[in-house]
Coordinates of C-alpha atoms in Angstrom, one line a residue:
M1 CA -27.5 -6.8 2.9
A2 CA -28.0 -4.0 5.1
T3 CA -27.1 -6.8 8.3
D4 CA -23.9 -8.7 5.6
F5 CA -22.7 -4.2 6.1
F6 CA -22.8 -3.5 9.5
S7 CA -21.2 -7.1 10.4
G8 CA -19.1 -5.1 8.3
V9 CA -18.2 -2.0 9.7
V10 CA -18.1 -4.0 12.8
K11 CA -15.6 -6.6 12.4
F12 CA -13.8 -3.8 10.2
N13 CA -14.2 -1.3 13.1
A14 CA -12.9 -4.3 15.3
Q15 CA -9.8 -3.7 13.9
T16 CA -6.7 -2.2 15.1
S17 CA -5.5 -1.3 11.3
G18 CA -9.4 -0.9 10.1
R19 CA -9.0 2.2 12.4
D20 CA -6.0 3.0 11.9
K21 CA -6.7 3.3 8.1
L22 CA -9.6 5.6 9.3
C23 CA -7.6 8.1 10.8
R24 CA -5.1 7.9 7.8
L25 CA -7.8 9.0 5.7
C26 CA -8.5 11.9 7.8
Q27 CA -5.1 13.0 8.7
Y28 CA -4.9 13.2 4.6
G29 CA -7.7 14.8 3.8
C30 CA -7.9 17.0 6.2
K31 CA -3.8 17.9 4.6
L32 CA -5.4 18.3 1.4
V33 CA -8.5 20.6 2.5
W34 CA -6.5 22.4 4.6
W35 CA -3.9 23.4 1.8
Y36 CA -6.3 24.2 -0.7
I37 CA -8.5 26.5 1.1
H38 CA -4.5 28.2 2.3
Q39 CA -4.5 28.2 -1.6
Q40 CA -7.5 30.5 -1.7
E41 CA -6.7 32.9 0.5
R42 CA -9.9 31.8 2.0
H43 CA -11.0 30.6 5.5
K44 CA -8.4 31.6 7.0
D45 CA -9.2 30.6 10.6
L46 CA -10.6 26.8 8.9
A47 CA -7.6 26.4 6.7
V48 CA -5.9 26.4 11.2
K49 CA -8.4 24.4 12.3
L50 CA -8.2 21.9 9.4
K51 CA -4.6 21.8 10.2
N52 CA -4.5 21.6 14.4
L53 CA -6.4 18.1 14.1
E54 CA -4.9 17.1 10.4
S55 CA -1.2 17.2 14.0
S56 CA -3.9 16.2 16.5
V57 CA -4.6 12.9 13.7
S58 CA -0.9 11.5 13.4
T59 CA -0.3 12.0 17.0
T60 CA -3.5 9.8 17.1
R61 CA -2.2 7.4 14.9
K62 CA 1.3 7.1 16.1
L63 CA -0.6 6.1 19.4
L64 CA -2.4 3.6 18.2
R65 CA 0.1 1.5 16.6
F66 CA 2.4 1.9 19.8
G67 CA 3.7 -2.1 19.9
K68 CA 2.6 -3.0 16.3
S69 CA 6.4 -3.3 15.5
V70 CA 7.1 -6.1 17.8
D71 CA 4.2 -7.8 15.6
F72 CA 6.1 -6.8 12.3
I73 CA 9.4 -8.9 13.6
Q74 CA 6.6 -12.2 14.7
S75 CA 5.7 -11.3 11.5
A76 CA 8.7 -11.4 10.2
L77 CA 9.7 -14.4 11.7
K78 CA 7.2 -16.2 10.0
T79 CA 7.9 -15.8 6.1
I80 CA 10.9 -16.4 7.0
H81 CA 10.3 -20.3 5.1
I82 CA 8.8 -18.9 2.7
D83 CA 10.3 -21.1 0.4
D84 CA 10.1 -18.6 -2.4
T85 CA 13.1 -16.6 -2.6
V86 CA 12.4 -12.9 -4.0
W87 CA 9.4 -13.2 -1.7
R88 CA 11.4 -14.2 1.5
L89 CA 14.0 -12.1 1.0
T90 CA 11.3 -8.8 -0.1
I91 CA 8.3 -9.2 2.7
T92 CA 11.3 -10.1 5.2
L93 CA 13.0 -7.6 5.1
S94 CA 10.0 -5.3 4.3
K95 CA 8.9 -6.2 7.9
L96 CA 11.7 -5.5 9.8
N97 CA 12.5 -2.0 8.4
Q98 CA 8.5 -0.9 9.2
A99 CA 9.0 -2.7 12.9
C100 CA 12.6 0.0 12.8
Y101 CA 10.4 3.0 11.6
L102 CA 7.5 2.4 14.3
L103 CA 10.1 1.9 16.4
F104 CA 11.5 5.2 15.7
D105 CA 7.9 6.7 15.2
H106 CA 6.8 5.6 18.9
L107 CA 9.8 8.2 20.4
I108 CA 8.8 11.0 18.4
W109 CA 5.3 10.0 19.5
A110 CA 7.0 10.0 23.2
G111 CA 9.4 14.0 22.2
R112 CA 5.3 15.1 20.8
V113 CA 2.9 14.9 23.9
G114 CA 6.0 15.6 26.6
I115 CA 7.3 11.9 28.7
M116 CA 10.8 12.4 26.8
K117 CA 13.3 15.1 25.2
V118 CA 14.9 13.7 21.4
D119 CA 16.0 15.2 19.0
S120 CA 12.0 15.0 16.4
K121 CA 14.1 16.3 13.3
K122 CA 16.8 13.7 14.1
W123 CA 15.0 10.9 14.5
S124 CA 11.6 11.4 11.8
E125 CA 14.4 11.2 8.9
L126 CA 15.6 8.2 10.3
S127 CA 12.2 6.6 10.6
A128 CA 11.4 7.7 7.0
R129 CA 14.7 5.5 6.2
F130 CA 13.1 2.5 6.9
W131 CA 10.1 3.5 5.7
L132 CA 11.0 4.1 2.6
V133 CA 13.4 1.4 1.7
S134 CA 9.8 -1.3 3.1
L135 CA 8.6 0.8 0.8
I136 CA 11.4 0.0 -2.3
L137 CA 11.2 -3.5 -1.0
N138 CA 7.4 -3.3 -1.2
L139 CA 7.9 -2.1 -4.8
V140 CA 10.1 -4.9 -6.2
R141 CA 7.8 -7.6 -4.5
N142 CA 5.4 -5.7 -6.4
F143 CA 7.0 -6.2 -9.8
Y144 CA 8.2 -9.7 -9.6
D145 CA 4.4 -10.0 -9.0
I146 CA 3.7 -8.1 -12.3
Y147 CA 6.2 -10.5 -14.3
I148 CA 5.3 -13.2 -12.7
I149 CA 1.6 -12.8 -13.8
L150 CA 2.6 -11.2 -18.0
V151 CA 4.9 -15.0 -18.5
R152 CA 2.1 -17.6 -16.8
E153 CA 0.0 -15.4 -19.2
V154 CA 2.2 -15.0 -22.4
K155 CA 2.6 -18.8 -21.7
I156 CA -1.2 -19.1 -21.8
Q157 CA -1.7 -17.0 -24.5
A158 CA 1.0 -18.8 -26.7
A159 CA -0.2 -22.6 -26.1
R160 CA -4.0 -20.9 -27.7
A161 CA -2.2 -20.1 -30.9
K162 CA -0.5 -23.7 -31.1
K163 CA -3.8 -24.6 -30.5
S164 CA -5.5 -22.7 -33.3
S165 CA -2.7 -23.2 -35.6
S166 CA -3.3 -27.8 -35.3
H167 CA -6.7 -26.8 -36.0
L168 CA -6.2 -24.6 -38.6
N169 CA -3.9 -27.5 -40.5
G170 CA -6.6 -29.6 -39.7
D171 CA -4.6 -32.6 -37.1
S172 CA -6.8 -34.9 -35.8
Y173 CA -5.2 -35.6 -32.2
D174 CA -7.0 -32.0 -31.1
K175 CA -10.0 -31.6 -32.4
D176 CA -11.2 -29.3 -29.4
K177 CA -12.6 -25.8 -30.6
P178 CA -9.2 -22.6 -29.4
R179 CA -9.8 -20.1 -27.3
K180 CA -9.3 -16.1 -28.8
I181 CA -6.1 -15.3 -28.6
L182 CA -6.4 -11.9 -26.6
T183 CA -5.2 -8.3 -28.1
N184 CA -2.8 -6.7 -26.4
N185 CA -5.2 -4.3 -24.6
E186 CA -7.4 -7.7 -23.8
L187 CA -4.9 -9.2 -22.3
A188 CA -3.4 -6.1 -19.6
F189 CA -7.2 -5.6 -19.1
K190 CA -7.3 -9.6 -18.0
C191 CA -4.1 -9.3 -15.9
I192 CA -5.3 -6.6 -14.1
S193 CA -9.0 -7.8 -13.3
E194 CA -7.9 -11.2 -13.0
N195 CA -4.5 -10.3 -10.0
K196 CA -6.9 -6.6 -8.5
P197 CA -4.4 -7.5 -5.0
V198 CA -0.9 -7.0 -6.9
W199 CA -2.5 -4.1 -8.7
L200 CA -4.4 -2.0 -5.7
D201 CA -0.8 -2.6 -3.8
L202 CA 2.0 -0.9 -6.0
I203 CA -1.0 1.9 -6.8
K204 CA -1.0 2.3 -2.2
N205 CA 3.5 1.8 -2.7
I206 CA 3.7 4.0 -5.3
C207 CA 1.4 6.9 -4.3
D208 CA 3.3 5.8 -0.4
I209 CA 6.9 6.3 -1.9
V210 CA 5.5 10.2 -1.9
L211 CA 5.7 11.3 1.4
P212 CA 8.9 9.6 2.6
L213 CA 11.0 10.0 -0.3
N214 CA 9.9 14.1 0.7
A215 CA 10.5 14.1 4.2
L216 CA 13.9 12.9 2.9
G217 CA 14.0 15.8 0.9
R218 CA 15.1 14.2 -2.1
I219 CA 11.9 15.3 -4.1
H220 CA 9.9 18.8 -3.0
V221 CA 5.7 18.4 -3.3
T222 CA 3.2 20.8 -1.7
P223 CA 1.2 19.7 1.0
G224 CA -1.5 18.7 -1.4
T225 CA -0.3 16.5 -3.4
Q226 CA 1.1 14.5 -0.3
G227 CA -2.7 15.4 1.1
V228 CA -3.5 13.6 -2.3
V229 CA -1.0 10.8 -2.4
G230 CA -1.4 9.3 1.4
V231 CA -5.7 9.5 0.5
I232 CA -5.5 7.9 -2.1
S233 CA -3.3 5.3 -0.7
S234 CA -5.8 5.0 2.8
I235 CA -8.7 4.1 0.3
V236 CA -7.1 1.2 -0.9
G237 CA -5.3 0.0 2.7
I238 CA -9.5 0.5 3.6
A239 CA -10.4 -2.4 1.3
T240 CA -8.6 -4.4 1.5
T241 CA -8.6 -4.5 5.2
W242 CA -12.7 -4.3 4.4
D243 CA -12.6 -7.3 1.9
P244 CA -9.3 -9.9 2.1
L245 CA -9.9 -11.2 -1.2
L246 CA -7.9 -7.6 -1.8
R247 CA -5.3 -8.0 1.0
L248 CA -2.4 -9.4 -1.1
V249 CA -0.7 -12.9 -0.1
P250 CA 1.7 -14.2 0.9
S251 CA 2.5 -10.2 3.1

């Protein structure tokens, strides 16, 4: 067991996405803690240090993702061949928007480290717009997946109800014992437990969408709220990177 765990740690740490998720957790964790300390008006020096750490980790993440936009463009060229129209459009367009979002993010990083002079506010807003569109497309895909799951389960339950009715009527052609017809609560639990990747991705996207909406001024949330949603989505990201079975497919 210990050997498997450490093997998993090594494999996780070897992935660029794994290191990025850990840095992201640190970034938003720092944001949450320094905001809480600031609200309590205690340990102001610690709050300043954590705020500076958050900024440093944010800059580090931008460096770690350098060139990632090319990876998303390459992935989009593959997903454009998916048979399902909704999947093809939402996944491909989402990846293209992510590529643009990261491309402008590289410019922001270059401005932060002093390589070139850039209008950080302008490029940050443009980057946030592409990120927002990407997340909206991800949510559309999530709700489409949920719709497919519910339709499939409703058909299964209808078939079971018909089978149960045939037994009650004493039909001889169906001698197998009918399975239990699930209640609404049991059906909801079954849909969640058997389709964890879909629900985890939905939670991640709902949390993440708060961040670009706030950056664009569409909503106004505190740094503490940003920290909470960032930590939750980062934990989900770490879980899906650690365990490929929790990863949404196709993606």
